[in-house]
XYZ file of C-alpha atoms in Angstrom:
301
model
C -13.741 30.254 -3.840
C -12.413 27.760 -6.374
C -14.723 25.122 -4.930
C -17.674 27.448 -5.457
C -16.812 27.946 -9.110
C -16.157 24.221 -9.621
C -19.509 23.424 -8.083
C -21.224 25.770 -10.493
C -19.122 24.625 -13.463
C -21.592 23.994 -16.282
C -19.997 20.732 -17.382
C -19.754 16.984 -16.635
C -16.474 15.143 -17.247
C -16.446 11.371 -17.779
C -13.184 9.396 -18.075
C -13.252 5.797 -19.362
C -10.218 3.554 -19.737
C -10.022 1.221 -22.735
C -11.181 -2.293 -21.820
C -12.091 -1.142 -18.326
C -15.009 -3.581 -18.031
C -12.657 -6.556 -18.609
C -9.834 -5.393 -16.389
C -9.272 -6.799 -12.908
C -10.393 -4.449 -10.144
C -8.487 -4.083 -6.874
C -10.573 -3.306 -3.801
C -8.765 -0.846 -1.560
C -9.494 0.380 1.947
C -9.705 4.173 1.588
C -10.422 4.881 5.240
C -11.922 3.082 8.227
C -15.408 2.603 6.750
C -14.904 3.058 3.031
C -13.539 0.812 0.301
C -13.219 1.533 -3.408
C -12.323 -0.475 -6.507
C -9.680 0.635 -9.009
C -8.636 -0.907 -12.367
C -5.319 -2.771 -12.144
C -2.309 -1.846 -14.302
C 1.345 -2.856 -14.415
C 4.667 -1.151 -15.061
C 5.217 -0.478 -18.775
C 1.549 -0.943 -19.649
C -0.201 1.626 -21.861
C -2.920 3.702 -20.190
C -5.458 4.818 -22.794
C -9.106 5.750 -22.955
C -11.621 8.434 -23.764
C -12.701 11.654 -22.067
C -16.262 12.884 -22.665
C -17.148 16.458 -21.744
C -20.821 17.432 -21.602
C -21.904 21.054 -21.147
C -24.943 21.149 -18.867
C -28.345 22.448 -19.998
C -27.024 23.424 -23.428
C -24.955 26.184 -21.860
C -21.925 27.426 -23.719
C -18.596 26.418 -22.190
C -15.749 28.789 -22.941
C -12.262 27.492 -22.196
C -8.595 28.282 -22.671
C -7.704 24.711 -23.640
C -8.237 21.157 -22.360
C -5.451 18.757 -21.341
C -5.062 15.353 -19.715
C -2.137 14.290 -17.543
C -0.952 10.918 -16.270
C 0.412 11.468 -12.756
C 2.210 9.319 -10.208
C 2.590 11.056 -6.877
C 3.244 10.602 -3.175
C 1.092 12.448 -0.652
C 2.384 12.691 2.922
C -0.454 13.463 5.309
C 1.616 15.708 7.598
C 2.699 17.738 4.555
C -0.671 18.113 2.881
C 0.245 21.110 0.763
C 2.986 19.226 -1.089
C 2.459 16.342 -3.491
C 5.675 14.809 -4.778
C 5.235 13.847 -8.438
C 7.606 11.151 -9.714
C 5.742 10.663 -13.018
C 4.010 13.412 -15.011
C 3.000 13.119 -18.672
C 0.646 15.474 -20.495
C -1.433 15.463 -23.700
C -3.332 18.420 -25.100
C -6.921 17.479 -25.958
C -8.317 20.777 -27.280
C -7.074 24.258 -28.146
C -8.886 27.292 -26.659
C -12.467 27.619 -27.848
C -16.042 27.033 -26.826
C -18.316 24.029 -26.546
C -22.105 23.624 -26.566
C -22.469 19.919 -27.425
C -20.881 16.876 -25.741
C -17.434 16.140 -27.125
C -15.188 13.106 -26.736
C -11.401 13.011 -26.864
C -9.187 9.923 -27.041
C -5.986 9.798 -25.022
C -3.051 7.379 -24.855
C -0.011 7.270 -22.586
C 2.078 4.584 -24.257
C 4.125 2.018 -22.307
C 4.084 4.332 -19.324
C 6.597 3.710 -16.556
C 5.086 2.988 -13.144
C 8.124 2.409 -10.949
C 6.342 1.806 -7.615
C 3.335 -0.098 -6.334
C 0.213 1.855 -5.334
C -0.179 2.207 -1.571
C -2.696 3.664 0.885
C -1.081 3.781 4.321
C -1.632 5.503 7.650
C 0.436 8.598 6.878
C 1.172 8.276 3.169
C -0.546 7.574 -0.124
C 1.097 6.613 -3.419
C -1.341 7.239 -6.279
C -1.477 6.944 -10.058
C -4.265 8.811 -11.829
C -5.292 10.710 -14.938
C -6.264 14.330 -14.441
C -8.398 16.251 -16.937
C -8.072 20.046 -16.728
C -10.355 22.483 -18.531
C -8.536 25.823 -18.322
C -10.814 28.811 -17.733
C -10.326 32.460 -17.042
C -11.530 32.439 -13.433
C -10.794 28.929 -12.235
C -9.929 25.617 -13.856
C -12.284 22.634 -13.865
C -10.398 19.495 -12.791
C -11.432 15.823 -12.766
C -9.245 12.913 -11.569
C -9.596 9.155 -11.993
C -7.302 6.668 -10.224
C -5.807 3.381 -11.330
C -4.035 0.823 -9.102
C -0.562 -0.533 -9.840
C 1.074 -3.797 -8.752
C 4.847 -4.185 -8.849
C 6.786 -7.449 -9.102
C 10.217 -6.285 -8.005
C 11.908 -9.210 -6.327
C 13.714 -8.487 -3.048
C 17.507 -8.715 -3.346
C 17.980 -10.346 0.065
C 19.095 -13.940 0.404
C 16.342 -16.260 1.573
C 18.070 -18.014 4.422
C 16.177 -19.329 7.419
C 15.868 -17.147 10.520
C 17.293 -18.347 13.825
C 16.880 -16.299 16.983
C 17.404 -16.749 20.673
C 15.622 -15.270 23.664
C 17.656 -15.608 26.811
C 17.623 -14.440 30.392
C 20.732 -15.625 32.174
C 20.134 -18.815 34.187
C 16.345 -18.387 33.845
C 15.255 -18.861 30.275
C 16.765 -19.954 26.998
C 14.573 -20.293 23.925
C 15.549 -20.731 20.289
C 13.158 -20.164 17.486
C 13.585 -20.842 13.835
C 11.540 -19.805 10.765
C 11.973 -21.598 7.469
C 12.933 -18.474 5.481
C 13.179 -14.698 5.661
C 11.261 -13.817 2.456
C 7.609 -14.678 1.898
C 5.168 -13.982 -0.916
C 1.736 -12.565 -0.070
C 0.000 -15.982 0.010
C 2.862 -17.857 1.653
C 2.941 -19.859 4.877
C 5.361 -19.057 7.680
C 6.595 -22.341 9.107
C 8.692 -22.404 12.255
C 9.594 -24.102 15.498
C 10.250 -22.900 19.020
C 12.647 -24.872 21.226
C 12.708 -24.514 25.032
C 16.260 -25.219 26.176
C 16.042 -23.828 29.695
C 12.882 -22.803 31.572
C 13.188 -21.569 35.159
C 10.500 -18.913 35.138
C 6.794 -19.566 35.070
C 5.554 -18.619 31.605
C 1.813 -17.978 31.405
C 1.456 -17.721 27.652
C 3.285 -16.898 24.454
C 1.990 -15.072 21.371
C 3.217 -14.357 17.874
C 2.216 -11.258 15.927
C 2.933 -9.678 12.568
C 3.619 -5.967 12.827
C 3.623 -3.492 9.945
C 5.792 -0.429 10.524
C 5.345 2.563 8.253
C 8.056 5.246 8.259
C 7.411 8.516 6.453
C 9.522 11.578 5.814
C 13.090 12.182 6.881
C 14.553 13.388 10.170
C 13.677 15.655 11.892
C 10.192 15.292 10.330
C 10.097 11.522 10.459
C 6.968 9.672 11.570
C 6.721 6.011 12.561
C 3.413 4.170 12.786
C 3.139 0.542 13.816
C 0.032 -1.579 13.491
C -0.537 -5.193 14.485
C -1.808 -7.128 11.472
C -2.553 -10.288 13.431
C -1.811 -11.702 16.851
C -2.391 -15.210 18.101
C -1.496 -17.311 21.098
C 0.880 -20.138 20.315
C 1.108 -21.544 23.833
C -0.989 -21.373 26.953
C 0.588 -22.669 30.155
C 4.113 -23.453 31.234
C 6.458 -25.223 28.817
C 9.055 -27.714 29.989
C 12.667 -28.052 29.016
C 13.108 -29.887 25.719
C 9.628 -29.023 24.481
C 9.145 -27.938 20.856
C 6.204 -25.905 19.562
C 5.510 -25.881 15.804
C 4.255 -22.714 14.086
C 2.241 -22.423 10.883
C 0.956 -19.009 9.909
C -0.950 -18.560 6.635
C -0.429 -15.059 5.251
C -3.205 -15.245 2.657
C -5.915 -14.222 5.098
C -4.445 -10.805 5.869
C -4.401 -7.502 3.987
C -0.672 -7.262 3.423
C 1.379 -5.235 0.973
C 4.875 -6.031 -0.226
C 7.758 -4.637 1.809
C 8.592 -1.127 0.578
C 12.065 0.234 1.284
C 12.740 3.945 0.955
C 10.260 4.574 -1.862
C 11.339 7.736 -3.704
C 13.158 8.675 -0.448
C 9.715 9.406 1.060
C 8.514 6.309 2.936
C 9.141 2.685 3.906
C 6.771 -0.093 4.948
C 8.348 -3.070 6.713
C 7.040 -6.219 8.376
C 8.205 -7.888 11.576
C 7.509 -11.152 13.367
C 7.149 -10.363 17.058
C 7.361 -13.135 19.651
C 6.117 -12.222 23.141
C 6.363 -14.301 26.327
C 4.432 -13.273 29.425
C 5.305 -14.696 32.838
C 3.123 -15.056 35.931
C 4.210 -11.638 37.150
C 3.037 -10.124 33.864
C 6.568 -9.343 32.759
C 6.903 -9.413 28.994
C 9.890 -10.730 27.072
C 9.934 -10.190 23.338
C 12.049 -10.609 20.262
C 11.416 -9.014 16.886
C 12.665 -10.087 13.487
C 12.123 -8.386 10.137
C 10.747 -10.463 7.285
C 10.496 -9.403 3.640
C 7.169 -9.742 1.830
C 6.971 -9.635 -1.958
C 4.398 -9.968 -4.723
C 4.893 -13.162 -6.709
C 4.624 -12.899 -10.472
C 2.090 -15.111 -12.215
C -0.907 -14.882 -9.942
C -2.444 -11.381 -9.821
C -3.756 -12.090 -6.305
C -0.196 -12.671 -5.054
C-alpha cells in the first residue's frame, strides 16, 4: 500500500551534493548486469548539499515536516528486514506546513565519521546515503541518494614473506615463497616455487586468488567463496631442483581491501590458493591468507 501512495505522491525530490560535478566517481557493480557510479568521500569529510522539492502540476503538498538523515548501515541479504545502522545523523529541513511551489533546502553534516569502507558483496552491503523524508498523514515520501567511501586503515600485521611447503611423504616436496603477506590494491605478488622432491607425475599447477566473504554469526553464519582469478603456472612435469617464478599483477582485478569483522557483521578475506593436479586427476592444494589494503595517496589504490 505504501508503494501505491509513494507512486502517486505529488512531488519530485532532487538531492545534489556540493561540488558533485568535480568529485571523483566510483563505478560499482550493483548486480550481475548493472553498474552505477557514486561520488567518493572519505572519513571525516563534510557531506553537504541541497534538496529541492517540487510539487507536481501545481498541486498542494501538505506535510508534517521534512527531514534529512545521513545514514551508514549494513544490510545482510539473509536478514532483509533488519538494517544495522552504525551512523545516523538528522537535520530538520521544514516544520509542518504546505507547499505549492518548488522549494530548496541546504543541508550539512560536518566532518562526519565514516568508520568503514563501502562494500557491495554477495551476501552483504555496507552503504552510506542521505535520506530525505517528507512526513505525511497516510504514508511518508522517502528519497535516498548514496555516496561511496574509501578507507585507508593500514593493516596491523607484520609484512614478512610467506613460506609454505606442500609435501606427500616420499613422493613430493615443494616449497613456495611469496615476497610479503600484505599487498596494496595495485601491487604485484612476486614469488618462487621450488621442487625439492618429485616422484609423482604432475600434469599442471595453477595459482588462484580466492575472496571469502563471511556474514553473520553462528548459527546463522554464511560463507561465500569466489575465485577472482586463476591461471596456470606450469604445464607438464617438473624435475627436482626446478624453480618457477611467479609474478601476479593485482591491478587488473576488482579487489577490495581485506575487511575483518566489520561492526561484528561480516568479514572479507583473500587467499592465495596453489593447486597441483597429477596424471590421475588427484588434486593437492595449499592455501595462504594475504592481506590487501588501500594505499593512501592514489585514490585508485
